[in-house]
């Protein structure tokens, strides 16, 4: 992958001398290794059209709700900001620069700083005073052919990049891509949330379209068959996983007649909250059943209350920065699913959490027993250096290094991809270096581990 | 503020050489900065009367439930101890000295040690053997004019100190204080818990007195008007915030007729547990509404089961060391309040927690979006060096440094005020130093941050 | 105790130079101190019969569900493995060796590595290639008289070792042991779970046997009397504690008539889930009442969902690696018990948890007030170096060092006992060294603390 210098080269690599030296050796082994990115949100259209990125604000600020939420919290008028971003991105960039100090110490600040300095090679630090010059320098870069999406893809050294897609997507954009030219694969991911949740806006009509697309009848059996058909379509286009969100990892194993009945109520819009929950829980279990049958890796990104502020949802739409984590219970919630499929060979279930308390209490113990369960890399708010360190500390003593998913960037911020993978490699190098310095793993073990973690582990878990 | 030497000067400042040197530079910038103390429990009468502190036990031990609870846990007969404290404080002090080893490594031990060595300048370490000599040395200090409350206030370098007061307090003691002479302001804080909780002893009669004091009718509207009137009284005496406790941060948005009906049941003493909960939840929301209207910062100190032991409550009264933290849910609990007021300009809501799991999962994400929400400094059991470090690590990567309240000492232990602020400054210097050493913030950024954190942040959040 | 070299001697002892030097001094003070092991699962029959251990697989792998669960997670066919362990242990050992890399960084890996290198003095690292040689070396050791159970007990330097036993055990094996010859005591522990939980398989017939054994009538009073009688039998054989498991630390204080009624339903098998829960909760409270009366220390190991996978339970039996921690509430759950007995002199209640969130939120605050409550050492998944460090950091600032249980190895893996105690001593030395380096405790205090923690604290808490 693109080699990041990390300023003095020691960024994130532990501070005491002896450990830093070990960390440095471990990091150097993998600093340039290919990027395996089995889950993320880069729009495939960017790669399919290969148009230059529009402008610095559109690329780096506006669509990144990690960033906009902190501007919002600081009192920036986000409707005015969005208008400026449309009509006068330089003005929006100045507003961003005026608030750049807010990002000190945050993960977003770290990604942006490295994206500017290392990926875009714009060396001048961002301040209110330098805002225009930095804007011009970034804009100039984006106009260069070397900074178009496909060129960056090649330069980043991406071996595989998964997108996240609607089940009814025809995947034509994916099919149009030339993997040889890109130097890596671009794979769709089946993400059916809105087809599984009776509480989602437009559920019934969406399900109807799904069922019709597959020429099935509007029954529970037809609905399942249509989902299976779409999964086959995804698999035919290279998909290796199906991804699932939701407020909780709740699963339910229903009798067919009960499932059929709840399906009816759901599409009629008459299911109450408890029935909707049972239906969602049963559909997660059905998704696991399909994964067992068709081999798609099942990933769960649950435990988040979406759109906490109704007013903000109405003003800014979904994904505007107020999805808030919830306390999560994987142990009881996933039990019905694991009772059915937890011991099935080659079934892979990757659990992501934004409730750190579940790492040592639930996820590591589950992954330390079920061959199917893998520990998802730190997700979202937890995808940051200190949180990654806490993650490794919380799971390793119970589950070791081989039950994790490998690093997952989960991002739409294309320029941050090498930055994020670099940070993960540095953090893992630092963690392993401490174990070496404390006499807990030997240096040869640590070398073997970091080699394995960076590429081989995600390849195996995601069947790449 | 009073400059603490911290023995070898490096106390709490990280242990590896390079980081310690950075931390030292950062700490030195703010070691003498003024104390901004926007929430605490110092009795205003101490400052109004300016009498010498009674004796070492009364000042340092007896009323500090952080301290007495560990004596109690060690089997000390606390009724006998209280009698000794009344009649023969030297004997009580000997008992305390005999148990001083129990405080090694605790926050209380740290505060007391520094209060003795740095504030009272009593250098001899406390042991069973030295108990009498230390007692005499402290007692001698307390007899000096320089150790009376107002002289200490000046010596501590307090810019602003908030007390916590009953809504019906006339605030005459506050009004009597000469801020110029003190060198800083003393502000009351509106704390209406017992007027909002139908389950509190004497609720109905207390509400009646409140309503009558304002010349209002005994209706829900009259009750609200009386609360508003008392808040104005507090604001007229300099108050900048209203503080709220309770077992949970539960809020409810009721229709006026329902609120009126619950108010009736509450004052009649016929509300059941669920109705009491709804009423409390609605009153928290009403308090937010009043804060929106009158500008008082709203602070929440919730998530504690008060008086866990009924026998101890009967024997020792409230605040006797058995208030125990509970698992807390801010995300769902505060949603009704934030739906109504979360986006209102200049509304400030500061969330304190004793459930560390909520830092990264709930509070930092909420404060990272809502302009009104601020992250309260580590509270109570968590106001200690390691816990403060965990706090910074848990919230910073999500919310940065500008969404916090600044340090809040929340104490009645007057002599510990400079000690606590000093420890917070050292801990923040250490945290920032690590980020510098790890290449995550630059030294100029870190300098700007620590300057901001110590004074400017609490001034802004508490509208000082 | 057996002196472990820990390779370069600095294992687990912090990595920065100054702190490591302090840690080293502290560790050396206690490296050879006697082992006090007040709770564990070593079969007393091993010591009573003193037969050589069967083979390396039987001793080190097969019965250790910490180890087998990671093999299972890696896809090893555990039925085939068990057959191999029976018939051809060398083949099973080879399978184990092939998966040895999975244990890098885990607690189990650490224990096994030290058990091989330090206890069995087999220096060659385990790999697929060395598997046979290591197997032979271990097998040769096990054939030596010095590696029989009693000789190891003496060599380990065990002052006291508690086993865990069924209430109807006659304890003849315990009575047969010669403590002088062993150089230490072997004490039974009363573990009545299956006699207290109406949901346990065979509850009614087991209770019937219990009641009959004591010549009591099949009433609630007879049942309580029989339990009391068995406790006396245990006390007569040296027992100092009674241990209790279960999914949650729920307690209930029932009226005698209600308890009698639930007892009837429980033995008739007609109690529903809620009634079973109340019964269990009341029996925990009755156990506390008996502890108050007979002096047995009460230990709680709760918060675990046993046998998460029904299929695995059927295939491999209980304790096969899929007991998974649950979120736990000690504050409300234990309140009825503590209301009754929390302040009673000489009642000792030790709380173990696998939910780390309860350390700072619940357990340390409870132990910091109730003289009866002690903080159990890190248990199970948390008995590992990083988790032990988190534990000390989470509880010390609130409760100090004197409210803990002292280290508890809780193991059946006999050879790991000195290894585990050594790791705990090293970790505590490292934690204390950091406090010294940060100026929070003095070196003389730290020396006094580590001396106290290693032997005196468990002796006091467990009344040894």
mmCIF file of C-alpha atoms in Angstrom, chain B residues 20-300:
data_model
loop_
_atom_site.group_PDB
_atom_site.id
_atom_site.type_symbol
_atom_site.label_atom_id
_atom_site.label_comp_id
_atom_site.label_asym_id
_atom_site.label_seq_id
_atom_site.Cartn_x
_atom_site.Cartn_y
_atom_site.Cartn_z
ATOM 1 C CA UNK B 20 7.324 13.471 31.315
ATOM 2 C CA UNK B 21 9.424 16.325 29.981
ATOM 3 C CA UNK B 22 6.610 17.360 27.630
ATOM 4 C CA UNK B 23 4.041 17.004 30.393
ATOM 5 C CA UNK B 24 6.169 19.137 32.654
ATOM 6 C CA UNK B 25 6.236 21.979 30.128
ATOM 7 C CA UNK B 26 2.481 21.801 29.642
ATOM 8 C CA UNK B 27 1.785 21.655 33.359
ATOM 9 C CA UNK B 28 4.007 24.631 34.121
ATOM 10 C CA UNK B 29 1.932 26.796 31.781
ATOM 11 C CA UNK B 30 -1.185 26.335 33.917
ATOM 12 C CA UNK B 31 0.094 25.414 37.367
ATOM 13 C CA UNK B 32 -0.669 28.857 38.731
ATOM 14 C CA UNK B 33 -3.723 29.700 36.634
ATOM 15 C CA UNK B 34 -6.847 30.831 38.503
ATOM 16 C CA UNK B 35 -9.304 28.282 39.845
ATOM 17 C CA UNK B 36 -12.656 28.235 38.116
ATOM 18 C CA UNK B 37 -14.959 26.070 40.224
ATOM 19 C CA UNK B 38 -18.449 26.117 38.722
ATOM 20 C CA UNK B 39 -19.935 23.356 40.865
ATOM 21 C CA UNK B 40 -19.285 22.306 44.442
ATOM 22 C CA UNK B 41 -20.559 21.984 47.959
ATOM 23 C CA UNK B 42 -18.572 24.404 50.128
ATOM 24 C CA UNK B 43 -20.995 25.866 52.726
ATOM 25 C CA UNK B 44 -21.313 29.569 52.016
ATOM 26 C CA UNK B 45 -21.560 30.162 55.773
ATOM 27 C CA UNK B 46 -17.849 29.382 56.106
ATOM 28 C CA UNK B 47 -17.012 32.323 53.920
ATOM 29 C CA UNK B 48 -19.756 34.577 55.297
ATOM 30 C CA UNK B 49 -18.746 34.114 58.937
ATOM 31 C CA UNK B 50 -15.023 33.602 58.254
ATOM 32 C CA UNK B 51 -14.591 31.832 61.564
ATOM 33 C CA UNK B 52 -11.521 29.641 61.980
ATOM 34 C CA UNK B 53 -12.094 25.996 61.099
ATOM 35 C CA UNK B 54 -13.036 24.156 64.255
ATOM 36 C CA UNK B 55 -10.441 21.411 64.416
ATOM 37 C CA UNK B 56 -8.555 18.984 62.141
ATOM 38 C CA UNK B 57 -11.150 16.218 62.398
ATOM 39 C CA UNK B 58 -14.107 18.459 61.728
ATOM 40 C CA UNK B 59 -12.365 20.016 58.739
ATOM 41 C CA UNK B 60 -10.635 17.038 57.154
ATOM 42 C CA UNK B 61 -12.328 13.822 58.182
ATOM 43 C CA UNK B 62 -15.725 13.837 59.714
ATOM 44 C CA UNK B 63 -17.846 15.372 57.006
ATOM 45 C CA UNK B 64 -16.028 13.811 54.083
ATOM 46 C CA UNK B 65 -17.971 10.684 53.221
ATOM 47 C CA UNK B 66 -15.197 9.668 50.817
ATOM 48 C CA UNK B 67 -13.090 9.272 53.939
ATOM 49 C CA UNK B 68 -15.529 8.020 56.534
ATOM 50 C CA UNK B 69 -16.830 5.245 54.281
ATOM 51 C CA UNK B 70 -13.398 3.580 54.177
ATOM 52 C CA UNK B 71 -13.139 3.809 57.954
ATOM 53 C CA UNK B 72 -16.589 2.254 58.152
ATOM 54 C CA UNK B 73 -15.610 -0.521 55.735
ATOM 55 C CA UNK B 74 -12.593 -1.245 57.909
ATOM 56 C CA UNK B 75 -14.874 -1.885 60.871
ATOM 57 C CA UNK B 76 -14.467 1.403 62.737
ATOM 58 C CA UNK B 77 -17.514 2.052 64.941
ATOM 59 C CA UNK B 78 -18.712 5.251 63.309
ATOM 60 C CA UNK B 79 -21.122 6.220 66.080
ATOM 61 C CA UNK B 80 -18.273 6.103 68.563
ATOM 62 C CA UNK B 81 -16.108 7.965 66.064
ATOM 63 C CA UNK B 82 -18.712 10.721 65.721
ATOM 64 C CA UNK B 83 -18.992 11.049 69.497
ATOM 65 C CA UNK B 84 -15.214 11.290 69.768
ATOM 66 C CA UNK B 85 -15.160 13.880 66.995
ATOM 67 C CA UNK B 86 -17.591 15.981 69.036
ATOM 68 C CA UNK B 87 -15.990 15.646 72.451
ATOM 69 C CA UNK B 88 -12.389 14.671 71.891
ATOM 70 C CA UNK B 89 -11.318 15.307 68.308
ATOM 71 C CA UNK B 90 -7.733 14.340 69.109
ATOM 72 C CA UNK B 91 -8.914 10.822 69.952
ATOM 73 C CA UNK B 92 -10.861 10.659 66.701
ATOM 74 C CA UNK B 93 -7.781 11.864 64.846
ATOM 75 C CA UNK B 94 -5.761 9.017 66.390
ATOM 76 C CA UNK B 95 -8.303 6.530 65.104
ATOM 77 C CA UNK B 96 -8.034 8.119 61.697
ATOM 78 C CA UNK B 97 -4.230 7.954 61.807
ATOM 79 C CA UNK B 98 -4.383 4.287 62.784
ATOM 80 C CA UNK B 99 -6.255 3.634 59.532
ATOM 81 C CA UNK B 100 -4.321 5.981 57.283
ATOM 82 C CA UNK B 101 -2.711 3.071 55.380
ATOM 83 C CA UNK B 102 -6.157 2.187 54.010
ATOM 84 C CA UNK B 103 -6.069 5.315 51.887
ATOM 85 C CA UNK B 104 -2.879 4.453 50.006
ATOM 86 C CA UNK B 105 -3.601 4.682 46.296
ATOM 87 C CA UNK B 106 -7.064 6.209 46.749
ATOM 88 C CA UNK B 107 -8.167 9.609 45.560
ATOM 89 C CA UNK B 108 -9.052 10.577 49.114
ATOM 90 C CA UNK B 109 -5.595 9.668 50.296
ATOM 91 C CA UNK B 110 -4.104 11.782 47.563
ATOM 92 C CA UNK B 111 -6.229 14.832 48.411
ATOM 93 C CA UNK B 112 -5.579 14.554 52.136
ATOM 94 C CA UNK B 113 -1.876 14.065 51.731
ATOM 95 C CA UNK B 114 -1.574 17.130 49.549
ATOM 96 C CA UNK B 115 -3.921 19.175 51.729
ATOM 97 C CA UNK B 116 -1.686 18.431 54.693
ATOM 98 C CA UNK B 117 1.664 18.849 52.983
ATOM 99 C CA UNK B 118 0.961 21.594 50.486
ATOM 100 C CA UNK B 119 -1.954 23.621 51.774
ATOM 101 C CA UNK B 120 -1.404 23.321 55.527
ATOM 102 C CA UNK B 121 2.358 22.945 55.085
ATOM 103 C CA UNK B 122 2.509 20.160 57.657
ATOM 104 C CA UNK B 123 5.420 18.128 56.395
ATOM 105 C CA UNK B 124 5.458 15.182 58.775
ATOM 106 C CA UNK B 125 3.821 12.079 57.329
ATOM 107 C CA UNK B 126 0.793 10.803 59.219
ATOM 108 C CA UNK B 127 1.258 7.586 61.192
ATOM 109 C CA UNK B 128 -0.139 6.198 64.437
ATOM 110 C CA UNK B 129 3.035 7.403 66.061
ATOM 111 C CA UNK B 130 2.958 10.918 64.621
ATOM 112 C CA UNK B 131 -0.790 11.389 65.032
ATOM 113 C CA UNK B 132 -0.622 13.799 67.955
ATOM 114 C CA UNK B 133 2.139 15.921 66.482
ATOM 115 C CA UNK B 134 0.353 16.196 63.154
ATOM 116 C CA UNK B 135 -2.884 17.027 64.950
ATOM 117 C CA UNK B 136 -1.179 19.823 66.855
ATOM 118 C CA UNK B 137 0.508 21.181 63.777
ATOM 119 C CA UNK B 138 -2.772 21.269 61.860
ATOM 120 C CA UNK B 139 -4.641 22.781 64.777
ATOM 121 C CA UNK B 140 -1.983 25.473 65.065
ATOM 122 C CA UNK B 141 -2.329 26.301 61.394
ATOM 123 C CA UNK B 142 -6.108 26.565 61.675
ATOM 124 C CA UNK B 143 -5.688 29.127 64.429
ATOM 125 C CA UNK B 144 -3.629 31.394 62.162
ATOM 126 C CA UNK B 145 -5.467 34.213 60.386
ATOM 127 C CA UNK B 146 -3.962 33.073 57.091
ATOM 128 C CA UNK B 147 -5.913 29.825 57.375
ATOM 129 C CA UNK B 148 -9.365 31.285 57.826
ATOM 130 C CA UNK B 149 -11.779 30.596 54.969
ATOM 131 C CA UNK B 150 -11.545 33.967 53.233
ATOM 132 C CA UNK B 151 -7.778 34.156 53.481
ATOM 133 C CA UNK B 152 -7.531 30.678 51.985
ATOM 134 C CA UNK B 153 -9.989 31.626 49.246
ATOM 135 C CA UNK B 154 -7.654 34.459 48.274
ATOM 136 C CA UNK B 155 -4.543 32.337 48.627
ATOM 137 C CA UNK B 156 -6.054 29.549 46.531
ATOM 138 C CA UNK B 157 -6.568 32.032 43.704
ATOM 139 C CA UNK B 158 -10.216 31.257 43.140
ATOM 140 C CA UNK B 159 -11.765 33.225 40.318
ATOM 141 C CA UNK B 160 -15.254 31.817 40.834
ATOM 142 C CA UNK B 161 -16.701 29.300 43.258
ATOM 143 C CA UNK B 162 -20.237 27.966 43.003
ATOM 144 C CA UNK B 163 -22.070 26.642 46.042
ATOM 145 C CA UNK B 164 -25.123 24.377 45.951
ATOM 146 C CA UNK B 165 -28.270 25.694 47.565
ATOM 147 C CA UNK B 166 -31.870 25.032 48.414
ATOM 148 C CA UNK B 167 -34.369 26.843 46.174
ATOM 149 C CA UNK B 168 -35.907 28.562 49.204
ATOM 150 C CA UNK B 169 -32.552 29.828 50.491
ATOM 151 C CA UNK B 170 -32.715 33.613 50.745
ATOM 152 C CA UNK B 171 -29.081 33.774 49.617
ATOM 153 C CA UNK B 172 -28.365 36.492 52.166
ATOM 154 C CA UNK B 173 -25.014 34.880 52.970
ATOM 155 C CA UNK B 174 -24.054 35.096 49.329
ATOM 156 C CA UNK B 175 -25.171 38.710 49.182
ATOM 157 C CA UNK B 176 -23.048 39.571 52.213
ATOM 158 C CA UNK B 177 -19.784 38.570 50.556
ATOM 159 C CA UNK B 178 -17.354 41.160 49.267
ATOM 160 C CA UNK B 179 -16.052 39.759 45.988
ATOM 161 C CA UNK B 180 -13.324 42.374 45.716
ATOM 162 C CA UNK B 181 -11.968 41.446 49.112
ATOM 163 C CA UNK B 182 -12.147 37.749 48.243
ATOM 164 C CA UNK B 183 -10.511 38.232 44.886
ATOM 165 C CA UNK B 184 -13.220 36.117 43.245
ATOM 166 C CA UNK B 185 -16.923 35.471 42.967
ATOM 167 C CA UNK B 186 -19.077 33.119 45.053
ATOM 168 C CA UNK B 187 -22.182 32.057 43.187
ATOM 169 C CA UNK B 188 -25.198 30.102 44.379
ATOM 170 C CA UNK B 189 -26.513 27.117 42.420
ATOM 171 C CA UNK B 190 -30.175 26.218 42.207
ATOM 172 C CA UNK B 191 -30.657 22.595 43.314
ATOM 173 C CA UNK B 192 -34.339 21.682 43.348
ATOM 174 C CA UNK B 193 -34.248 17.843 43.605
ATOM 175 C CA UNK B 194 -36.352 17.599 46.719
ATOM 176 C CA UNK B 195 -38.998 19.862 45.198
ATOM 177 C CA UNK B 196 -39.234 17.716 42.062
ATOM 178 C CA UNK B 197 -39.296 14.186 43.434
ATOM 179 C CA UNK B 198 -42.648 12.996 44.836
ATOM 180 C CA UNK B 199 -40.797 10.156 46.537
ATOM 181 C CA UNK B 200 -38.646 12.507 48.644
ATOM 182 C CA UNK B 201 -39.516 12.822 52.329
ATOM 183 C CA UNK B 202 -41.738 15.833 52.953
ATOM 184 C CA UNK B 203 -42.279 16.534 49.264
ATOM 185 C CA UNK B 204 -45.824 17.873 49.607
ATOM 186 C CA UNK B 205 -45.116 20.278 52.441
ATOM 187 C CA UNK B 206 -41.944 21.476 50.776
ATOM 188 C CA UNK B 207 -43.804 22.167 47.545
ATOM 189 C CA UNK B 208 -46.489 23.957 49.500
ATOM 190 C CA UNK B 209 -43.897 26.242 51.067
ATOM 191 C CA UNK B 210 -42.359 26.868 47.681
ATOM 192 C CA UNK B 211 -45.656 27.779 46.079
ATOM 193 C CA UNK B 212 -46.689 29.970 48.987
ATOM 194 C CA UNK B 213 -43.339 31.773 49.012
ATOM 195 C CA UNK B 214 -44.099 32.946 45.511
ATOM 196 C CA UNK B 215 -47.709 33.830 46.220
ATOM 197 C CA UNK B 216 -48.881 31.279 43.679
ATOM 198 C CA UNK B 217 -51.844 28.918 43.701
ATOM 199 C CA UNK B 218 -51.286 25.234 44.499
ATOM 200 C CA UNK B 219 -51.670 24.144 40.869
ATOM 201 C CA UNK B 220 -49.146 22.763 38.436
ATOM 202 C CA UNK B 221 -48.972 26.173 36.789
ATOM 203 C CA UNK B 222 -48.464 27.824 40.182
ATOM 204 C CA UNK B 223 -45.756 25.308 41.027
ATOM 205 C CA UNK B 224 -43.926 26.002 37.780
ATOM 206 C CA UNK B 225 -44.269 29.740 38.292
ATOM 207 C CA UNK B 226 -42.872 29.445 41.813
ATOM 208 C CA UNK B 227 -39.872 27.492 40.536
ATOM 209 C CA UNK B 228 -39.321 30.123 37.858
ATOM 210 C CA UNK B 229 -39.522 32.845 40.485
ATOM 211 C CA UNK B 230 -36.929 31.162 42.704
ATOM 212 C CA UNK B 231 -34.619 30.689 39.713
ATOM 213 C CA UNK B 232 -34.868 34.438 39.063
ATOM 214 C CA UNK B 233 -33.946 35.030 42.692
ATOM 215 C CA UNK B 234 -30.878 32.856 42.214
ATOM 216 C CA UNK B 235 -29.950 34.575 38.966
ATOM 217 C CA UNK B 236 -30.239 37.925 40.715
ATOM 218 C CA UNK B 237 -27.663 36.633 43.204
ATOM 219 C CA UNK B 238 -25.232 35.565 40.528
ATOM 220 C CA UNK B 239 -26.271 31.946 39.890
ATOM 221 C CA UNK B 240 -25.219 30.571 36.527
ATOM 222 C CA UNK B 241 -26.473 27.021 36.829
ATOM 223 C CA UNK B 242 -29.180 24.714 38.136
ATOM 224 C CA UNK B 243 -28.146 21.246 39.265
ATOM 225 C CA UNK B 244 -30.149 18.028 39.230
ATOM 226 C CA UNK B 245 -29.584 14.628 40.790
ATOM 227 C CA UNK B 246 -31.631 11.446 40.809
ATOM 228 C CA UNK B 247 -31.309 7.758 40.111
ATOM 229 C CA UNK B 248 -31.548 8.048 36.353
ATOM 230 C CA UNK B 249 -31.461 10.621 33.561
ATOM 231 C CA UNK B 250 -35.018 9.815 32.621
ATOM 232 C CA UNK B 251 -37.099 12.518 30.952
ATOM 233 C CA UNK B 252 -40.708 12.605 29.793
ATOM 234 C CA UNK B 253 -42.637 15.084 27.679
ATOM 235 C CA UNK B 254 -46.194 15.124 29.046
ATOM 236 C CA UNK B 255 -49.341 16.861 27.910
ATOM 237 C CA UNK B 256 -50.259 19.731 30.273
ATOM 238 C CA UNK B 257 -53.381 17.945 31.524
ATOM 239 C CA UNK B 258 -51.380 14.816 32.349
ATOM 240 C CA UNK B 259 -48.754 16.858 34.139
ATOM 241 C CA UNK B 260 -51.420 18.636 36.165
ATOM 242 C CA UNK B 261 -52.995 15.297 37.094
ATOM 243 C CA UNK B 262 -49.650 13.792 38.184
ATOM 244 C CA UNK B 263 -48.889 16.924 40.181
ATOM 245 C CA UNK B 264 -52.144 16.427 42.086
ATOM 246 C CA UNK B 265 -51.353 12.786 42.811
ATOM 247 C CA UNK B 266 -47.817 13.686 43.821
ATOM 248 C CA UNK B 267 -48.788 16.322 46.357
ATOM 249 C CA UNK B 268 -51.630 14.144 47.622
ATOM 250 C CA UNK B 269 -49.091 11.353 48.160
ATOM 251 C CA UNK B 270 -51.106 8.929 46.035
ATOM 252 C CA UNK B 271 -48.834 8.661 42.998
ATOM 253 C CA UNK B 272 -47.532 5.137 42.461
ATOM 254 C CA UNK B 273 -43.906 4.404 41.543
ATOM 255 C CA UNK B 274 -44.522 4.632 37.790
ATOM 256 C CA UNK B 275 -46.401 7.915 38.147
ATOM 257 C CA UNK B 276 -43.685 9.342 40.351
ATOM 258 C CA UNK B 277 -41.140 8.402 37.699
ATOM 259 C CA UNK B 278 -43.134 10.114 34.957
ATOM 260 C CA UNK B 279 -43.521 13.205 37.097
ATOM 261 C CA UNK B 280 -39.790 13.390 37.868
ATOM 262 C CA UNK B 281 -39.025 12.824 34.195
ATOM 263 C CA UNK B 282 -41.363 15.565 33.173
ATOM 264 C CA UNK B 283 -39.947 17.964 35.744
ATOM 265 C CA UNK B 284 -36.437 17.418 34.373
ATOM 266 C CA UNK B 285 -37.825 18.416 31.009
ATOM 267 C CA UNK B 286 -39.510 21.450 32.575
ATOM 268 C CA UNK B 287 -36.191 22.396 34.174
ATOM 269 C CA UNK B 288 -34.614 22.273 30.721
ATOM 270 C CA UNK B 289 -37.404 24.466 29.420
ATOM 271 C CA UNK B 290 -36.734 26.991 32.181
ATOM 272 C CA UNK B 291 -32.998 26.867 31.445
ATOM 273 C CA UNK B 292 -33.765 27.635 27.823
ATOM 274 C CA UNK B 293 -35.778 30.611 28.969
ATOM 275 C CA UNK B 294 -33.658 32.005 31.796
ATOM 276 C CA UNK B 295 -30.211 30.911 30.655
ATOM 277 C CA UNK B 296 -29.165 28.870 33.705
ATOM 278 C CA UNK B 297 -26.806 26.099 32.680
ATOM 279 C CA UNK B 298 -28.430 22.728 33.425
ATOM 280 C CA UNK B 299 -26.193 20.150 35.079
ATOM 281 C CA UNK B 300 -27.174 16.515 35.650
#
